[in-house]
Tab-separated table of C-alpha atoms in Angstrom:
chain	number	residue	atom	x	y	z
A	1	MET	CA	-10.126	45.230	-61.639
A	2	LEU	CA	-9.577	44.427	-57.944
A	3	ALA	CA	-13.333	44.423	-57.317
A	4	VAL	CA	-13.844	42.001	-60.225
A	5	LEU	CA	-11.077	39.731	-58.916
A	6	PHE	CA	-12.669	39.741	-55.451
A	7	SER	CA	-16.080	38.901	-56.909
A	8	VAL	CA	-14.783	35.985	-58.971
A	9	THR	CA	-12.578	34.588	-56.189
A	10	THR	CA	-15.325	34.985	-53.603
A	11	ALA	CA	-17.869	33.257	-55.818
A	12	LYS	CA	-15.519	30.305	-56.265
A	13	ALA	CA	-14.912	30.116	-52.508
A	14	GLN	CA	-18.643	30.104	-51.816
A	15	GLN	CA	-19.285	27.416	-54.400
A	16	ALA	CA	-16.539	25.292	-52.848
A	17	SER	CA	-18.300	25.162	-49.500
A	18	SER	CA	-22.031	25.020	-48.838
A	19	ALA	CA	-21.640	24.019	-45.191
A	20	VAL	CA	-23.686	25.869	-42.607
A	21	LEU	CA	-21.411	27.117	-39.831
A	22	THR	CA	-22.006	27.736	-36.127
A	23	LEU	CA	-19.980	29.892	-33.738
A	24	PRO	CA	-17.879	27.052	-32.213
A	25	ASN	CA	-16.379	26.155	-35.601
A	26	MET	CA	-15.877	29.692	-36.955
A	27	PRO	CA	-12.410	31.251	-36.475
A	28	LEU	CA	-13.310	34.622	-35.050
A	29	HIS	CA	-11.093	37.270	-33.496
A	30	ASP	CA	-12.350	40.782	-32.661
A	31	PRO	CA	-15.926	40.083	-33.822
A	32	TRP	CA	-18.209	42.843	-35.051
A	33	ILE	CA	-21.869	42.316	-35.990
A	34	LEU	CA	-23.844	44.669	-38.207
A	35	THR	CA	-27.622	44.257	-38.001
A	36	ASN	CA	-28.643	45.278	-41.485
A	37	GLU	CA	-32.295	46.265	-41.565
A	38	ALA	CA	-32.433	46.411	-45.355
A	39	ASP	CA	-32.211	42.620	-45.738
A	40	LYS	CA	-32.776	41.488	-42.107
A	41	THR	CA	-29.332	39.902	-42.092
A	42	TYR	CA	-26.583	39.819	-39.478
A	43	TYR	CA	-23.127	40.495	-40.907
A	44	LEU	CA	-20.251	39.242	-38.747
A	45	TYR	CA	-16.898	40.790	-39.676
A	46	THR	CA	-13.456	39.544	-38.723
A	47	SER	CA	-9.935	39.427	-40.155
A	48	ASN	CA	-9.517	37.282	-43.239
A	49	VAL	CA	-8.501	33.659	-42.583
A	50	PRO	CA	-7.478	32.349	-46.020
A	51	LYS	CA	-8.015	28.679	-45.209
A	52	VAL	CA	-11.602	29.544	-44.228
A	53	SER	CA	-12.516	32.137	-46.859
A	54	GLY	CA	-10.605	30.515	-49.715
A	55	VAL	CA	-9.105	33.917	-50.560
A	56	SER	CA	-5.412	34.602	-49.953
A	57	GLY	CA	-4.013	37.819	-48.572
A	58	VAL	CA	-4.619	40.197	-45.673
A	59	GLY	CA	-8.018	41.775	-45.303
A	60	THR	CA	-11.546	41.482	-43.920
A	61	MET	CA	-14.052	38.673	-44.319
A	62	VAL	CA	-17.720	38.489	-43.334
A	63	TYR	CA	-20.071	35.697	-42.266
A	64	ARG	CA	-23.845	36.150	-42.746
A	65	SER	CA	-26.822	34.824	-40.795
A	66	ALA	CA	-30.560	35.357	-40.454
A	67	ASP	CA	-30.762	33.985	-36.891
A	68	LEU	CA	-27.306	34.370	-35.216
A	69	LYS	CA	-27.052	30.575	-35.118
A	70	HIS	CA	-26.549	29.355	-38.674
A	71	TRP	CA	-23.888	31.190	-40.672
A	72	GLU	CA	-22.882	31.122	-44.319
A	73	PRO	CA	-19.223	30.568	-45.230
A	74	PRO	CA	-17.358	33.893	-45.234
A	75	ILE	CA	-16.486	36.047	-48.188
A	76	VAL	CA	-13.701	38.614	-48.404
A	77	VAL	CA	-14.861	42.248	-48.575
A	78	PHE	CA	-11.609	44.206	-48.188
A	79	HIS	CA	-7.958	43.642	-49.021
A	80	THR	CA	-5.076	45.723	-47.621
A	81	SER	CA	-3.284	45.606	-50.977
A	82	GLU	CA	-5.132	48.866	-51.711
A	83	MET	CA	-3.259	50.557	-48.846
A	84	SER	CA	0.144	52.183	-49.319
A	85	TRP	CA	0.760	53.306	-45.696
A	86	ALA	CA	0.636	49.762	-44.253
A	87	GLN	CA	-0.685	46.392	-45.429
A	88	SER	CA	-0.340	43.976	-42.499
A	89	GLY	CA	-2.872	43.299	-39.775
A	90	ALA	CA	-6.410	44.175	-40.876
A	91	TRP	CA	-7.383	43.713	-37.228
A	92	ALA	CA	-10.653	44.493	-35.486
A	93	PRO	CA	-12.800	45.311	-38.523
A	94	GLU	CA	-16.155	46.911	-37.936
A	95	VAL	CA	-18.754	48.235	-40.375
A	96	HIS	CA	-21.199	51.115	-39.793
A	97	ARG	CA	-23.928	52.562	-41.954
A	98	TRP	CA	-23.406	56.324	-42.297
A	99	LYS	CA	-25.231	58.734	-44.618
A	100	GLY	CA	-26.520	55.908	-46.829
A	101	ARG	CA	-23.217	54.058	-47.308
A	102	TYR	CA	-21.250	51.417	-45.389
A	103	TYR	CA	-17.933	52.282	-43.749
A	104	LEU	CA	-15.292	49.801	-42.661
A	105	PHE	CA	-12.761	50.621	-39.938
A	106	THR	CA	-9.798	48.290	-39.471
A	107	THR	CA	-6.268	48.468	-38.065
A	108	VAL	CA	-3.221	47.980	-40.276
A	109	PHE	CA	0.484	48.021	-39.459
A	110	ASP	CA	3.971	47.968	-40.955
A	111	ASP	CA	6.594	46.764	-38.489
A	112	SER	CA	9.411	47.762	-40.865
A	113	LYS	CA	8.607	51.459	-40.346
A	114	PRO	CA	9.672	52.555	-36.835
A	115	LEU	CA	7.940	55.279	-34.833
A	116	PRO	CA	9.373	57.331	-31.958
A	117	PRO	CA	9.691	55.125	-28.850
A	118	GLY	CA	7.546	55.845	-25.858
A	119	HIS	CA	8.604	56.899	-22.370
A	120	ASN	CA	10.200	53.936	-20.529
A	121	ALA	CA	9.057	51.602	-23.335
A	122	VAL	CA	11.290	48.572	-23.786
A	123	ARG	CA	9.615	47.371	-26.980
A	124	PRO	CA	9.852	49.025	-30.412
A	125	ALA	CA	7.055	51.179	-31.793
A	126	TYR	CA	6.161	51.049	-35.465
A	127	ARG	CA	3.427	52.112	-37.859
A	128	ARG	CA	0.027	50.962	-36.638
A	129	GLY	CA	-3.319	52.693	-36.947
A	130	THR	CA	-6.975	52.471	-37.940
A	131	ILE	CA	-8.054	53.335	-41.479
A	132	SER	CA	-11.493	53.816	-43.024
A	133	ALA	CA	-12.903	52.327	-46.233
A	134	VAL	CA	-16.264	52.685	-47.955
A	135	SER	CA	-18.722	50.611	-49.969
A	136	ASP	CA	-22.317	50.823	-51.152
A	137	SER	CA	-22.938	47.320	-49.770
A	138	PRO	CA	-22.162	45.495	-46.516
A	139	LEU	CA	-20.634	42.835	-48.780
A	140	GLY	CA	-18.135	45.303	-50.187
A	141	PRO	CA	-15.822	45.621	-51.872
A	142	PHE	CA	-14.598	48.316	-49.472
A	143	HIS	CA	-12.088	50.841	-50.797
A	144	PRO	CA	-9.852	52.937	-48.510
A	145	LEU	CA	-10.730	56.605	-48.204
A	146	ASN	CA	-7.091	57.517	-47.643
A	147	PRO	CA	-4.585	54.854	-48.753
A	148	ASN	CA	-1.705	56.983	-47.480
A	149	GLY	CA	-2.360	57.132	-43.746
A	150	PRO	CA	-4.493	56.308	-40.697
A	151	LEU	CA	-7.229	58.359	-39.032
A	152	PRO	CA	-5.311	59.091	-35.778
A	153	PRO	CA	-1.981	60.923	-36.092
A	154	SER	CA	0.436	58.792	-38.126
A	155	ASP	CA	3.170	59.067	-35.485
A	156	PHE	CA	0.849	57.505	-32.873
A	157	MET	CA	0.903	53.709	-32.531
A	158	THR	CA	-2.823	52.954	-32.270
A	159	LEU	CA	-5.365	50.224	-32.905
A	160	ASP	CA	-9.010	49.144	-32.635
A	161	GLY	CA	-10.616	52.386	-33.767
A	162	THR	CA	-14.411	52.483	-33.396
A	163	LEU	CA	-16.925	54.986	-34.746
A	164	TYR	CA	-18.926	57.074	-32.275
A	165	VAL	CA	-21.514	59.673	-33.307
A	166	ASP	CA	-22.198	62.299	-30.630
A	167	PRO	CA	-25.631	63.822	-29.867
A	168	ALA	CA	-24.883	66.687	-32.263
A	169	GLY	CA	-24.405	64.179	-35.084
A	170	LYS	CA	-20.622	64.640	-35.253
A	171	PRO	CA	-18.490	61.525	-35.942
A	172	TRP	CA	-15.546	60.532	-33.737
A	173	LEU	CA	-12.995	57.759	-33.835
A	174	VAL	CA	-12.326	56.271	-30.390
A	175	TYR	CA	-9.162	54.168	-30.320
A	176	ALA	CA	-6.510	52.568	-28.127
A	177	HIS	CA	-3.102	54.274	-28.010
A	178	GLU	CA	-0.710	51.357	-27.730
A	179	TRP	CA	1.103	50.563	-24.493
A	180	LEU	CA	4.107	49.754	-26.722
A	181	GLN	CA	4.442	53.495	-27.267
A	182	LYS	CA	2.665	54.894	-24.185
A	183	THR	CA	3.759	52.289	-21.578
A	184	ASP	CA	0.469	52.920	-19.761
A	185	GLY	CA	-1.941	52.379	-22.657
A	186	THR	CA	-4.694	54.927	-23.169
A	187	ILE	CA	-8.104	55.278	-24.754
A	188	GLU	CA	-8.350	58.431	-26.832
A	189	ALA	CA	-10.762	60.040	-29.299
A	190	VAL	CA	-10.446	62.239	-32.353
A	191	ARG	CA	-13.126	64.114	-34.272
A	192	LEU	CA	-13.542	63.024	-37.889
A	193	THR	CA	-14.598	64.889	-40.979
A	194	ASP	CA	-18.157	64.134	-42.101
A	195	ASP	CA	-16.869	61.923	-44.930
A	196	LEU	CA	-14.948	59.825	-42.321
A	197	ALA	CA	-11.793	60.180	-44.412
A	198	LYS	CA	-9.542	62.026	-41.943
A	199	SER	CA	-9.336	63.642	-38.521
A	200	ALA	CA	-10.858	67.084	-38.012
A	201	ALA	CA	-9.179	68.131	-34.732
A	202	ALA	CA	-6.474	67.156	-32.272
A	203	PRO	CA	-7.015	63.920	-30.285
A	204	ILE	CA	-8.268	64.047	-26.706
A	205	PHE	CA	-7.354	61.738	-23.803
A	206	LEU	CA	-10.188	59.738	-22.184
A	207	PHE	CA	-8.564	57.320	-19.697
A	208	LYS	CA	-5.572	55.037	-19.187
A	209	ALA	CA	-5.093	51.310	-18.609
A	210	SER	CA	-3.907	51.794	-15.034
A	211	ASP	CA	-7.378	53.158	-14.194
A	212	ALA	CA	-8.641	49.561	-14.326
A	213	PRO	CA	-10.258	48.665	-10.971
A	214	TRP	CA	-8.253	45.449	-10.503
A	215	LEU	CA	-4.814	47.099	-10.691
A	216	ASP	CA	-2.604	48.093	-7.764
A	217	LYS	CA	-2.265	51.871	-8.047
A	218	ASP	CA	1.178	51.793	-6.444
A	219	VAL	CA	2.719	49.687	-9.225
A	220	VAL	CA	4.659	51.577	-11.909
A	221	PRO	CA	3.280	50.783	-15.404
A	222	SER	CA	5.594	48.824	-17.663
A	223	THR	CA	5.486	47.273	-21.128
A	224	ASP	CA	6.773	44.106	-19.445
A	225	SER	CA	3.224	43.602	-18.128
A	226	SER	CA	0.174	43.085	-20.334
A	227	GLN	CA	-2.000	44.655	-17.604
A	228	TYR	CA	-1.320	48.058	-19.176
A	229	VAL	CA	-2.866	47.132	-22.519
A	230	THR	CA	-5.901	49.087	-23.738
A	231	ASP	CA	-7.930	47.241	-26.335
A	232	GLY	CA	-11.242	47.086	-28.158
A	233	PRO	CA	-13.192	50.271	-27.233
A	234	GLU	CA	-16.867	50.392	-28.259
A	235	LEU	CA	-19.469	52.970	-27.206
A	236	PHE	CA	-23.051	52.370	-26.099
A	237	ARG	CA	-25.779	54.850	-25.117
A	238	THR	CA	-28.168	53.330	-22.555
A	239	HIS	CA	-31.931	53.764	-22.541
A	240	ASP	CA	-31.709	56.629	-20.028
A	241	GLY	CA	-28.835	58.462	-21.713
A	242	HIS	CA	-25.740	57.184	-19.914
A	243	LEU	CA	-22.701	56.761	-22.156
A	244	LEU	CA	-20.800	53.525	-21.560
A	245	MET	CA	-17.684	52.124	-23.182
A	246	LEU	CA	-16.730	48.487	-23.489
A	247	TRP	CA	-12.972	47.917	-23.510
A	248	SER	CA	-10.568	45.087	-22.770
A	249	SER	CA	-7.293	44.533	-20.938
A	250	TYR	CA	-5.617	41.865	-18.808
A	251	SER	CA	-6.188	40.818	-15.217
A	252	ASN	CA	-3.537	40.319	-12.544
A	253	ASP	CA	-3.278	36.677	-13.623
A	254	SER	CA	-2.840	37.686	-17.285
A	255	LYS	CA	-6.335	36.649	-18.394
A	256	TYR	CA	-8.071	38.724	-21.058
A	257	ILE	CA	-11.024	40.650	-19.561
A	258	GLN	CA	-14.139	42.301	-20.947
A	259	THR	CA	-14.660	45.417	-18.881
A	260	VAL	CA	-16.653	48.666	-19.104
A	261	ALA	CA	-16.336	52.381	-18.274
A	262	ARG	CA	-18.941	55.130	-17.830
A	263	SER	CA	-18.784	58.820	-18.701
A	264	LYS	CA	-19.746	60.930	-15.678
A	265	THR	CA	-21.099	63.657	-17.955
A	266	GLY	CA	-22.682	61.491	-20.648
A	267	THR	CA	-20.285	62.999	-23.197
A	268	ILE	CA	-17.291	61.538	-24.980
A	269	GLU	CA	-15.031	64.001	-23.139
A	270	GLY	CA	-15.901	62.370	-19.806
A	271	PRO	CA	-14.449	62.223	-17.207
A	272	TRP	CA	-14.641	58.435	-17.316
A	273	GLU	CA	-15.034	56.088	-14.353
A	274	GLN	CA	-14.337	52.372	-14.375
A	275	LEU	CA	-17.052	49.829	-13.525
A	276	ALA	CA	-16.811	46.162	-12.590
A	277	PRO	CA	-15.759	43.878	-15.478
A	278	LEU	CA	-18.497	41.988	-17.327
A	279	VAL	CA	-16.734	38.752	-18.356
A	280	TYR	CA	-13.493	37.273	-17.017
A	281	GLU	CA	-13.072	33.924	-18.770
A	282	ASP	CA	-10.157	34.892	-21.067
A	283	SER	CA	-12.748	36.834	-23.064
A	284	GLY	CA	-12.878	40.268	-24.614
A	285	HIS	CA	-13.038	42.731	-27.473
A	286	GLY	CA	-16.804	42.756	-27.205
A	287	MET	CA	-19.464	44.846	-28.880
A	288	LEU	CA	-23.164	45.401	-28.189
A	289	PHE	CA	-26.029	45.317	-30.648
A	290	HIS	CA	-29.789	44.862	-30.725
A	291	THR	CA	-31.217	41.824	-32.492
A	292	PHE	CA	-34.062	42.222	-34.952
A	293	ASP	CA	-36.530	41.440	-32.159
A	294	GLY	CA	-35.063	44.249	-30.022
A	295	SER	CA	-33.042	42.155	-27.559
A	296	LEU	CA	-29.677	43.526	-26.388
A	297	VAL	CA	-26.759	41.126	-26.829
A	298	MET	CA	-22.981	41.248	-26.651
A	299	VAL	CA	-20.584	39.334	-28.862
A	300	LEU	CA	-16.929	38.806	-27.912
A	301	HIS	CA	-14.152	36.350	-28.597
A	302	GLN	CA	-13.056	33.589	-26.264
A	303	PRO	CA	-10.376	32.466	-25.625
A	304	PHE	CA	-7.795	35.011	-26.784
A	305	LYS	CA	-5.840	32.401	-28.774
A	306	ASN	CA	-7.676	30.275	-31.362
A	307	ALA	CA	-10.635	32.532	-30.652
A	308	ARG	CA	-14.280	31.724	-31.274
A	309	GLY	CA	-17.337	33.903	-30.878
A	310	LYS	CA	-19.520	33.949	-27.766
A	311	ILE	CA	-22.851	35.755	-27.505
A	312	TYR	CA	-24.383	36.930	-24.226
A	313	ALA	CA	-27.878	38.184	-23.464
A	314	MET	CA	-27.480	41.585	-21.803
A	315	LYS	CA	-29.548	43.963	-19.686
A	316	ASP	CA	-29.434	47.713	-20.200
A	317	ALA	CA	-29.694	48.831	-16.559
A	318	GLY	CA	-29.333	52.521	-17.317
A	319	ASP	CA	-26.139	53.492	-15.546
A	320	HIS	CA	-24.536	50.086	-16.102
A	321	LEU	CA	-24.795	46.809	-18.020
A	322	GLU	CA	-25.603	43.360	-16.674
A	323	VAL	CA	-24.841	39.958	-18.187
A	324	VAL	CA	-28.050	37.915	-18.167
A	325	ARG	CA	-26.718	34.633	-19.538
A	326	GLU	CA	-24.469	33.145	-22.166
A	327	ARG	CA	-26.462	32.253	-25.278
A	328	THR	CA	-25.180	28.692	-25.554
A	329	ASP	CA	-28.343	27.844	-27.507
A	330	LEU	CA	-26.710	29.580	-30.450
A	331	ASP	CA	-23.741	27.181	-30.368
A	332	ALA	CA	-25.643	23.977	-31.151
A	333	PRO	CA	-25.721	22.662	-34.741
């Protein structure tokens, strides 16, 4: 019944607007682009904005494009009403093709359900974590694999889980363990079962926010400072086998930053070293993908508030990434 309701409501929303959109006029936080070979279409996922999608409620919506420049009005593909563990948020959605189906990962929360406070944390911790959902189509509807809990431990306050598949073909969820609970936010990883429905082992620590190269190592981490946020991890294997991770945090002047780390061993276990940030201009939560012509690009949101999408041409330099230029040509009508 829910799928039918989504289909009818979505169809009405699409009929109500035939406008072609471009990135500057598309509300877009935590963007994720799926390059779907089956129909040569780019699918751009973000949290549902009811005034844009025409569909009320909390969930995920998707824009579609054939050229990364002209986008169709979004449709809603997932609604948190199917979740029992938490129904707010639906942050940082991303969709991956795995074993012939499409899997959505998104972060939900319930701030009425407290979690154990962290060491020296001055802010409350509450239910927050990444869940997985599945569909036979990138247009959904996506249905949660486990409505009763998140993929990381349910007593961890986490967000922004991303799928990583290791060289042995084993799936992992890499996520940010919230500074609200950790004080010095961390990036961690947990092995998943092959059906992506639950964790298969205990989480492992990868690195912490205070490892960022711009921070003063003598300062004691505190939840009074956004510099100890960890946000938006996303993995990328370079052409010569180096394993890199995009992630975001805040600079000394409280600007959102797109930065990057590198595994010294080429494995998810690391150890991880921090490289120079890629983009400073109040920008972050980026992800990398190849266009249909094989070019490497990065999409992120900028600025943090009232965010819009920005796309950058990138260079895979083997042991690091380089920003070539901002693709402002994709912004024009």
